[in-house]
PDB file of C-alpha atoms in Angstrom:
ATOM      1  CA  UNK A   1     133.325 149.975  78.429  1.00 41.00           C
ATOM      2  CA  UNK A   2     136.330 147.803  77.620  1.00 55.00           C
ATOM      3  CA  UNK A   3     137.109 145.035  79.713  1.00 69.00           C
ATOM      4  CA  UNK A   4     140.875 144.826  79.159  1.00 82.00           C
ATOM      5  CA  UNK A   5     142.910 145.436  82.256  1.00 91.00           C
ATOM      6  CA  UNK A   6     145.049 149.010  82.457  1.00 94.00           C
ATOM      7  CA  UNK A   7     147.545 149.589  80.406  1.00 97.00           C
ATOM      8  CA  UNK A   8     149.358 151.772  83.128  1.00 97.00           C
ATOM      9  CA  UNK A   9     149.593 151.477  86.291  1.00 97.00           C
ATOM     10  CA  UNK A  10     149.409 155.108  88.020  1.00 92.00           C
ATOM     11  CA  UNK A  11     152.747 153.753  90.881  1.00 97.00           C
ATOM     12  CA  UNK A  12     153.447 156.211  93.204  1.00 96.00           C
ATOM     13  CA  UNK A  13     156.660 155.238  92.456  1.00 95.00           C
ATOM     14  CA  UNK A  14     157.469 154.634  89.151  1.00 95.00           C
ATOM     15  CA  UNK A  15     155.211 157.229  87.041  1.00 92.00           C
ATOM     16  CA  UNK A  16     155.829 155.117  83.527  1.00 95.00           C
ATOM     17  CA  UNK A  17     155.067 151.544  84.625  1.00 98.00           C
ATOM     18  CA  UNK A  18     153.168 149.835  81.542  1.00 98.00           C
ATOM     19  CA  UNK A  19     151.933 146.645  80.406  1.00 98.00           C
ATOM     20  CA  UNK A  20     152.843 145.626  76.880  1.00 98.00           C
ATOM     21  CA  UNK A  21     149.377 143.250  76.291  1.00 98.00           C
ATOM     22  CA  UNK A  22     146.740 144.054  74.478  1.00 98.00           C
ATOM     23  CA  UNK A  23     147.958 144.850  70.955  1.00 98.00           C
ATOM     24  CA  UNK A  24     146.713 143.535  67.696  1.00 98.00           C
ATOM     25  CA  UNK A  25     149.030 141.250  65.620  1.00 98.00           C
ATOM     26  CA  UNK A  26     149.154 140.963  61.775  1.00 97.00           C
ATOM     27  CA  UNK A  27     148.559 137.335  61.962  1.00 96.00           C
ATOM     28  CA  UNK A  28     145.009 138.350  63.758  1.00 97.00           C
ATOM     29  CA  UNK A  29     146.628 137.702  67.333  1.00 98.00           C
ATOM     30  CA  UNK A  30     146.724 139.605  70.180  1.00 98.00           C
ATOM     31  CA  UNK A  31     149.670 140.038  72.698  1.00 98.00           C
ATOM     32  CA  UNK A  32     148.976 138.802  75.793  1.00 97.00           C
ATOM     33  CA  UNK A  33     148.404 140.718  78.766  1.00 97.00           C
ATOM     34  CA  UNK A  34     150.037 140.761  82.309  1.00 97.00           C
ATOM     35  CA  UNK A  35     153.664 139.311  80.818  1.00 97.00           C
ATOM     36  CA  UNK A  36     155.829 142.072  79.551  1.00 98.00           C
ATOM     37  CA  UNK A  37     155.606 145.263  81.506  1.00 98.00           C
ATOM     38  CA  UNK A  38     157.904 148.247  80.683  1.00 98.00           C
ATOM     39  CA  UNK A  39     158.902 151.008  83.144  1.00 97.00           C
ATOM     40  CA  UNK A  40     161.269 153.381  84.486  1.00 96.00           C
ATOM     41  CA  UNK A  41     163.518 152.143  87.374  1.00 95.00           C
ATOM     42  CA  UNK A  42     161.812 150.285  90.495  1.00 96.00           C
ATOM     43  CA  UNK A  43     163.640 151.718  93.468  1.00 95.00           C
ATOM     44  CA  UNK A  44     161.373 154.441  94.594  1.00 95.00           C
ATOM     45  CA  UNK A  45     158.151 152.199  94.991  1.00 97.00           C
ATOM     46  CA  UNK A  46     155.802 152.888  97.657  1.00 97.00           C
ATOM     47  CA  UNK A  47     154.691 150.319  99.825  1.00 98.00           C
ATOM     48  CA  UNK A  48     151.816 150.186  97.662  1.00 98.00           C
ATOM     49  CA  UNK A  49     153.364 149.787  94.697  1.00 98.00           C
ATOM     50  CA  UNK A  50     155.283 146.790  95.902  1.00 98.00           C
ATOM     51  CA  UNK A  51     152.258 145.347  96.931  1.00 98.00           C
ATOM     52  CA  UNK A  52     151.068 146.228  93.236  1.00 97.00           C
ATOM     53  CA  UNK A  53     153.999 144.599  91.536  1.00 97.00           C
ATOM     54  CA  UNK A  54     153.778 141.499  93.911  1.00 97.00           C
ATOM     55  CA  UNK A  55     149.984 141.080  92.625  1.00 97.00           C
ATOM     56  CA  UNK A  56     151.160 141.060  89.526  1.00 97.00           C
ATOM     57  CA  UNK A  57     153.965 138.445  90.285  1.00 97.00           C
ATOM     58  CA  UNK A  58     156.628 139.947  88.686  1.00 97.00           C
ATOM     59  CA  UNK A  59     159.851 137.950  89.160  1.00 95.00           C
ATOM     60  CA  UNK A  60     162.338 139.280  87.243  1.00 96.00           C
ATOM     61  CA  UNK A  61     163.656 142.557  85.759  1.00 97.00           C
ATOM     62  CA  UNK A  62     166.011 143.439  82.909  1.00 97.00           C
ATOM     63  CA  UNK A  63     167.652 146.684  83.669  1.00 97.00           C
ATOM     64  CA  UNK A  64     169.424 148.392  81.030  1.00 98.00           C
ATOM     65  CA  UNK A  65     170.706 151.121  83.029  1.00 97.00           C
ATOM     66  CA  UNK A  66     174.661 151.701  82.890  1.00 95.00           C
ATOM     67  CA  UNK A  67     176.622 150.238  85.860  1.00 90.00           C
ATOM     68  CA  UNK A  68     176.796 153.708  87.849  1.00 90.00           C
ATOM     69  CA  UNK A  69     172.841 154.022  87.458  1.00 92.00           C
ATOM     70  CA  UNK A  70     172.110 150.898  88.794  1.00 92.00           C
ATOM     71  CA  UNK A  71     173.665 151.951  92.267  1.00 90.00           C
ATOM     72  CA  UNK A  72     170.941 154.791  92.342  1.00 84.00           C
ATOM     73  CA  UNK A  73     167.889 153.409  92.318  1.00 89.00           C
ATOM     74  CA  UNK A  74     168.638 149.235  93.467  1.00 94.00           C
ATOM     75  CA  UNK A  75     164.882 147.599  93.213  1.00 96.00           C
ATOM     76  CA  UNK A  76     163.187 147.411  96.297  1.00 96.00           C
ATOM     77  CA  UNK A  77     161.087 144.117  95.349  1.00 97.00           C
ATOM     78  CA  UNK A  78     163.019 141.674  97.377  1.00 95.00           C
ATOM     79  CA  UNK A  79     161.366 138.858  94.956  1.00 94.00           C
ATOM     80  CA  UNK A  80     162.092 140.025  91.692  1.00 96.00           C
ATOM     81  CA  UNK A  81     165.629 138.653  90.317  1.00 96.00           C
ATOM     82  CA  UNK A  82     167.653 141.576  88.161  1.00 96.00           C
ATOM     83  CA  UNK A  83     169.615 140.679  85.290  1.00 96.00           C
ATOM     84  CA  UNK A  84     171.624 143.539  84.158  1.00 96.00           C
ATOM     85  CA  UNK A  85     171.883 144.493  80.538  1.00 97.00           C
ATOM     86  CA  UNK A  86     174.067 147.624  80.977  1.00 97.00           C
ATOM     87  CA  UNK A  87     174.241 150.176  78.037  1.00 97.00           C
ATOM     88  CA  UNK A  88     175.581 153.373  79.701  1.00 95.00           C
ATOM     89  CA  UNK A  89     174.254 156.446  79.273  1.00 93.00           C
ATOM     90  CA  UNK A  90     176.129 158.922  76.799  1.00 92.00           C
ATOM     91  CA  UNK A  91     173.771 162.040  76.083  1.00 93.00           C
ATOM     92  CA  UNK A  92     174.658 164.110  79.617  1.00 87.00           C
ATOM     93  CA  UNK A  93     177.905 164.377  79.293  1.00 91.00           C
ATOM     94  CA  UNK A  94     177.505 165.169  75.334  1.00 94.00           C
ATOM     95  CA  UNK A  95     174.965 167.776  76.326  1.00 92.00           C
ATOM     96  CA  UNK A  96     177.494 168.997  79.150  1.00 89.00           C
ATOM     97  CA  UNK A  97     180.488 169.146  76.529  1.00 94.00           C
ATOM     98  CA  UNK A  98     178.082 170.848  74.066  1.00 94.00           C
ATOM     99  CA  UNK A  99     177.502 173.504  76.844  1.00 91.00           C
ATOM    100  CA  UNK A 100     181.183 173.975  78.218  1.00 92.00           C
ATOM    101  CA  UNK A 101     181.990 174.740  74.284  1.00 94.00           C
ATOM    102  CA  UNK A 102     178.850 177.108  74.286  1.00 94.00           C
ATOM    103  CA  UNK A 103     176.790 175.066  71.034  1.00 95.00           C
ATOM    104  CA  UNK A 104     174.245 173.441  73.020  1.00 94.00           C
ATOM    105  CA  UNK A 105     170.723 174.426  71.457  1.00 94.00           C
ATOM    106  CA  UNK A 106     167.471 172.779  71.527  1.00 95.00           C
ATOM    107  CA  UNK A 107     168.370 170.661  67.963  1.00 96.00           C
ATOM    108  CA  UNK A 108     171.860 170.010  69.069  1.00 96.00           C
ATOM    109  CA  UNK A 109     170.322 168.097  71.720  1.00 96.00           C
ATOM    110  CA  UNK A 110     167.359 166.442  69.241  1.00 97.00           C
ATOM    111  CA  UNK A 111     170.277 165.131  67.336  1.00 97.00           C
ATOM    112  CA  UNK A 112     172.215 164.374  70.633  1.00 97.00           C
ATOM    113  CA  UNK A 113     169.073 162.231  71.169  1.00 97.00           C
ATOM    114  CA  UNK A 114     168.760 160.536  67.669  1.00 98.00           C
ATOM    115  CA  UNK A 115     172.482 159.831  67.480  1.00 97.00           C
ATOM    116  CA  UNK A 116     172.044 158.009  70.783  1.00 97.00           C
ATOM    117  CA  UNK A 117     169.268 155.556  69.539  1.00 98.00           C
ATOM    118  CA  UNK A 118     171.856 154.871  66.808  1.00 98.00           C
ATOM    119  CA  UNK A 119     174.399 153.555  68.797  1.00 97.00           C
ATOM    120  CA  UNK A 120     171.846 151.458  70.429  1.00 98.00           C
ATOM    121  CA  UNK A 121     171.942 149.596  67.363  1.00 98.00           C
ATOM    122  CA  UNK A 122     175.573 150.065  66.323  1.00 97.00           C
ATOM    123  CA  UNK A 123     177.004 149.500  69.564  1.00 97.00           C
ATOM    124  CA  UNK A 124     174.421 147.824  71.989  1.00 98.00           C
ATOM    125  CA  UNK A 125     172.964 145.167  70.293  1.00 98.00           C
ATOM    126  CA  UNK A 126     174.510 142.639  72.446  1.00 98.00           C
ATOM    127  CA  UNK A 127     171.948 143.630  75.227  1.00 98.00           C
ATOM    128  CA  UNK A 128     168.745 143.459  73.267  1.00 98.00           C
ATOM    129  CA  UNK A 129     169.752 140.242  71.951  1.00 98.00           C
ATOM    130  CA  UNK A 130     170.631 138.726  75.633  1.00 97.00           C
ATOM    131  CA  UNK A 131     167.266 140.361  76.650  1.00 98.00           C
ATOM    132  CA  UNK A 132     165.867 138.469  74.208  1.00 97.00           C
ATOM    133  CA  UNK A 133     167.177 134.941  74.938  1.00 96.00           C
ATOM    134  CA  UNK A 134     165.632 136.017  78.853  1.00 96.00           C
ATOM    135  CA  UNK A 135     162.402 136.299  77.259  1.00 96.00           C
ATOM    136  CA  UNK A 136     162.486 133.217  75.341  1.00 96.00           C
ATOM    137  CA  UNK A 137     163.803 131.486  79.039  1.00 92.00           C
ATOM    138  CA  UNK A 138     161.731 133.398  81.426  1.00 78.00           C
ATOM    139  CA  UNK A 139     157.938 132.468  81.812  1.00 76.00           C
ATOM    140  CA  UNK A 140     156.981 134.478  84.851  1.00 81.00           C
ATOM    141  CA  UNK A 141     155.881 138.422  84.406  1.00 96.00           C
ATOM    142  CA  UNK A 142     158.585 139.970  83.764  1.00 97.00           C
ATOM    143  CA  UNK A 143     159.707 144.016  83.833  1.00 98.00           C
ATOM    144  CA  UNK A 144     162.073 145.880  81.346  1.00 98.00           C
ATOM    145  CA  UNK A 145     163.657 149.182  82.418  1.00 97.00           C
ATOM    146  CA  UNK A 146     165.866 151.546  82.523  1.00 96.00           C
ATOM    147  CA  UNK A 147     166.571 154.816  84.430  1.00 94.00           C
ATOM    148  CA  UNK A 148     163.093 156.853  83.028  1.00 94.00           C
ATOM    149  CA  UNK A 149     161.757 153.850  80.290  1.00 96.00           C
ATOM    150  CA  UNK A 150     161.818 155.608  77.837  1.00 97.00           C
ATOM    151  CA  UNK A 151     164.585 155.529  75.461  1.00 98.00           C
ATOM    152  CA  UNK A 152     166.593 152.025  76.221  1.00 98.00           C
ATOM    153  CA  UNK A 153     163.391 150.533  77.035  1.00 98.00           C
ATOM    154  CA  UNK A 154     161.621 152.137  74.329  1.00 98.00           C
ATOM    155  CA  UNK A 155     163.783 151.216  71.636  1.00 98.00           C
ATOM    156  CA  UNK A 156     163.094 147.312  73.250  1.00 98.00           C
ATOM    157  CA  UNK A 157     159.797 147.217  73.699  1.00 98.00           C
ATOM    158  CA  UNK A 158     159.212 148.257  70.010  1.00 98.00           C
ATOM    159  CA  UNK A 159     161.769 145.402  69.107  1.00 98.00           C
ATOM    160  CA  UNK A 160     159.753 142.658  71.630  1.00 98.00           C
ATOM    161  CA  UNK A 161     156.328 144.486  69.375  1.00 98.00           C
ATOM    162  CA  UNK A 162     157.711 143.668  66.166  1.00 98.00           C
ATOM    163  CA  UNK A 163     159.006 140.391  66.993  1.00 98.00           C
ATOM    164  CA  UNK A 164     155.420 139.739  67.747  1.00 98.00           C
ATOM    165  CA  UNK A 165     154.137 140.654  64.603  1.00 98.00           C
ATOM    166  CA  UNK A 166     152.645 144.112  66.115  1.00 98.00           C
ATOM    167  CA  UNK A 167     151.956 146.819  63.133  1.00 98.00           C
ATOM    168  CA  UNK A 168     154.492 149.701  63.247  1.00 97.00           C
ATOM    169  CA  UNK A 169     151.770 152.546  63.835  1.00 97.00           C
ATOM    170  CA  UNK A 170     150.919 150.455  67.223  1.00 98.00           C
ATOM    171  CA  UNK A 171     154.546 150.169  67.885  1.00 98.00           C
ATOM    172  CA  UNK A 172     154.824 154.281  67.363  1.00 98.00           C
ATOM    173  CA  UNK A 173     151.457 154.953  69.992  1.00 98.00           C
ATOM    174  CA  UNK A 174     153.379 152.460  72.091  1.00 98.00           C
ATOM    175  CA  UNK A 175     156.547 154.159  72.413  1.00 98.00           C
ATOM    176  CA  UNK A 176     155.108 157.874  72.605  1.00 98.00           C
ATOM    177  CA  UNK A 177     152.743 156.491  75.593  1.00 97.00           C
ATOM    178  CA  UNK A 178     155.403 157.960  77.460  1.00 97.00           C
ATOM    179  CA  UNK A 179     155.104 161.603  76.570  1.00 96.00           C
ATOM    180  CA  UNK A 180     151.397 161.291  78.807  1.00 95.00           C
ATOM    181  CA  UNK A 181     152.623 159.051  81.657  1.00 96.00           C
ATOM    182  CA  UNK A 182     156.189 159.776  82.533  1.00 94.00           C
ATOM    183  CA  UNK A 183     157.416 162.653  85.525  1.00 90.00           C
ATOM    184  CA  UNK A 184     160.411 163.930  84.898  1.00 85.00           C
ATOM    185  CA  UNK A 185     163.392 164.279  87.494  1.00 75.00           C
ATOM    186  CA  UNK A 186     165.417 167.221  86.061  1.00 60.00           C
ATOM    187  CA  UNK A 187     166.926 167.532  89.531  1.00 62.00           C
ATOM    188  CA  UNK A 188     170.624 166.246  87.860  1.00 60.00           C
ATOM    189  CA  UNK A 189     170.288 168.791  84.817  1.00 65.00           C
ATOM    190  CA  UNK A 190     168.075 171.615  86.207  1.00 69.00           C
ATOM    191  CA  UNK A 191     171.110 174.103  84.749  1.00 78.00           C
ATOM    192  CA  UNK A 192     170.304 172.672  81.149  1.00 84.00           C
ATOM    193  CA  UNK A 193     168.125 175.316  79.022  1.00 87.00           C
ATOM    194  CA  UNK A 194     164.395 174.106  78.692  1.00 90.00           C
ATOM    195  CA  UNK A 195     164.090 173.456  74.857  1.00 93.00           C
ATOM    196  CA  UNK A 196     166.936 170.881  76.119  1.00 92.00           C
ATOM    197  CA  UNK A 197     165.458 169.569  79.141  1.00 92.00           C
ATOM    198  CA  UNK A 198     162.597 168.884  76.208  1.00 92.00           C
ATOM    199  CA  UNK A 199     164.448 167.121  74.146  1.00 94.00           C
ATOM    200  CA  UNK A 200     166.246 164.657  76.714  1.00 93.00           C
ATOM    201  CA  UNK A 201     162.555 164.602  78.837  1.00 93.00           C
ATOM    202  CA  UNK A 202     160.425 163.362  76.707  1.00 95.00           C
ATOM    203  CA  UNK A 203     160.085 161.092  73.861  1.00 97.00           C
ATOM    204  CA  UNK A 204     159.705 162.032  69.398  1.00 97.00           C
ATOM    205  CA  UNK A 205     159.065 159.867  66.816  1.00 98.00           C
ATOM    206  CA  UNK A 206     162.093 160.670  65.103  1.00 98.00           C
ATOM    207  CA  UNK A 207     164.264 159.201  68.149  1.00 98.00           C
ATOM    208  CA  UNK A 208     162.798 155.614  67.214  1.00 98.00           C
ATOM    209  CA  UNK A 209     162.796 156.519  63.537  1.00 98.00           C
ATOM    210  CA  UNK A 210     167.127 157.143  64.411  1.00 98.00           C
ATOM    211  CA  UNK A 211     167.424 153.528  65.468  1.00 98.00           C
ATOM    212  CA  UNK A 212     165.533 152.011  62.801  1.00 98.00           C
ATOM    213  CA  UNK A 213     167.220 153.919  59.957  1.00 98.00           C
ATOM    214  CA  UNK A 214     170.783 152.250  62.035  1.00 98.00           C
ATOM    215  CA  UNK A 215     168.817 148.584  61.349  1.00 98.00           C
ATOM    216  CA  UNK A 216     168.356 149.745  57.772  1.00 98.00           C
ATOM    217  CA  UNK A 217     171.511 150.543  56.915  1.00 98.00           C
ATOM    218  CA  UNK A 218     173.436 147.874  58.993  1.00 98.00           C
ATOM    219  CA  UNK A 219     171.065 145.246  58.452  1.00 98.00           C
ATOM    220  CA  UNK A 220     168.914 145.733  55.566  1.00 98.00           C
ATOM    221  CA  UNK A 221     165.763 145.500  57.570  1.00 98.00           C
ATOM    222  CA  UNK A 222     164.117 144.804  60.433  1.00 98.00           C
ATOM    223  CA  UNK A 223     163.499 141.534  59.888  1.00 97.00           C
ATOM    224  CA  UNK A 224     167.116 140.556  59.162  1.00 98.00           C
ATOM    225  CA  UNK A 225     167.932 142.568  62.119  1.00 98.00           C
ATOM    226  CA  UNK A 226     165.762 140.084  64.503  1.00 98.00           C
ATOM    227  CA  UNK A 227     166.952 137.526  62.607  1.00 98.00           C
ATOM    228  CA  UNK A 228     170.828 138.321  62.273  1.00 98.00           C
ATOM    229  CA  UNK A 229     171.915 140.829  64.737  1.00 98.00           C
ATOM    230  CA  UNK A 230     169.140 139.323  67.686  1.00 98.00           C
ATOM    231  CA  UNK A 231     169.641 135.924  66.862  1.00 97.00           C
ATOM    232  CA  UNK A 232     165.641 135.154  66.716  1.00 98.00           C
ATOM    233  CA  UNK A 233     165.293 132.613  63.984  1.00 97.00           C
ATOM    234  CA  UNK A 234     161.913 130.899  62.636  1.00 97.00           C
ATOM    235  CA  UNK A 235     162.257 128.479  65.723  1.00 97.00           C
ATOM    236  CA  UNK A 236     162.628 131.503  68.328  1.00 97.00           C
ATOM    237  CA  UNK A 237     160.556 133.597  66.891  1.00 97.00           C
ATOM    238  CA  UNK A 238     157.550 131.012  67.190  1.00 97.00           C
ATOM    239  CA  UNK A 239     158.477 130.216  70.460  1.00 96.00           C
ATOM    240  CA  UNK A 240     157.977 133.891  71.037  1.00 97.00           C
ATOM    241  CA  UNK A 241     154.991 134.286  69.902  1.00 97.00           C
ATOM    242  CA  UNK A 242     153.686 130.953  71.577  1.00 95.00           C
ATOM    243  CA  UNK A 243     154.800 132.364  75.078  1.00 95.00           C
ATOM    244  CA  UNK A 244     153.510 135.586  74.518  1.00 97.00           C
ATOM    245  CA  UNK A 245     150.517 135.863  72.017  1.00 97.00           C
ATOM    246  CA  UNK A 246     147.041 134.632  72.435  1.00 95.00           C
ATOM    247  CA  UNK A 247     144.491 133.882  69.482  1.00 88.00           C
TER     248      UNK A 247
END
């Protein structure tokens, strides 16, 4: 029986909460445990998930949601400090317009989905590379989120992985970790047919694949993405791993 601590915690509240520790590095490290936690948003916790989260000592969360999410769902941890990375949300009202105009199928809306994690890179990498000047600042446990945690804080936590030196098969089991833990609230887009409530409710490897083909062809790589479009140089990147590895 393995000793390690739970790699999700079943909140009441927040169905995808995870911890990011626990994963074999190339260099024969292992990321530590109890610092980087990923989830969907924080304000429906329980009682006893607050409790939870305080036990954890959590004290700050980055929150990619757009501006208009944010004001749905404020975190009800009164101790943990949010910094706000805002990359707004742009595949419902694609989906909607795809509807109005009568195309919207189940691939329209895997594309919808890919083409999103593209911009991430195209258009958002300002966030992920403020996110990452938090973590190389912040020493407490920290959260990432977004609205589910899935697809901003996806694409992140498999950038924080391979800054760490964490083989891209481990990043993959990462990300789809989702697909097992995460509820969906279709409440918004109950009208939407299912094969597209699949597609925007759930995670596929090609989604991350989208984003990573953006590094490639913007950046070369992902190492000269971390490097150039994240600002982590040789310095950062071993402060990084000093703050968050363990031999």
């Amino acid at each position: 029986m393995s000793d390690s601590p739970a790699r999700h915690l079943a909140l009441q509240g927040a169905s995808n909460f995870r911890d990011l520790g626990g994963y074999a590095t190339r260099d024969g490290r292992t990321t530590r445990w109890r610092r980087i936690f990923r989830s969907n948003h924080l304000g429906q916790l329980t009682a006893d998930d607050i409790a939870i989260v305080r036990a954890l000592g959590v004290k700050s969360a980055f929150d990619f949601r757009g501006l208009e999410e944010r004001t749905a769902g404020i975190c009800v941890v009164n101790e943990i400090t949010v910094h706000s990375l805002p990359i707004e949300p742009t595949v419902v009202a694609a989906l909607r317009a795809e509807l109005a105009r009568g195309t919207l199928t189940g691939p329209v809306a895997l594309e919808l989905m890919r083409e999103s994690y593209r911009n991430y890179v195209r258009h958002n990498t300002h966030s992920f590379r403020m996110l990452f000047g938090h973590l190389l600042e912040d020493r407490a446990p920290l959260v990432i989120h977004c609205t589910a945690g899935k697809d901003r804080t996806g694409f992140a936590s498999a950038l924080i992985l391979h800054a760490l030196g964490v083989p891209d098969d481990v990043i993959a089991e990462d990300y789809l970790l989702t697909n097992r833990h995460y509820k969906r609230d279709v409440s918004s887009v109950s009208d939407l047919p299912a094969d597209v409530l699949d597609a925007i409710g759930s995670v596929n490897a090609s989604y991350l694949d989208a984003a990573f083909d953006a590094v490639g062809r913007d950046y070369g790589d992902v190492e000269t993405y971390l490097r150039d479009g994240l600002e982590l140089g040789a310095a950062e990147r071993t402060a990084l791993k000093e703050r968050y590895l363990q031999s």
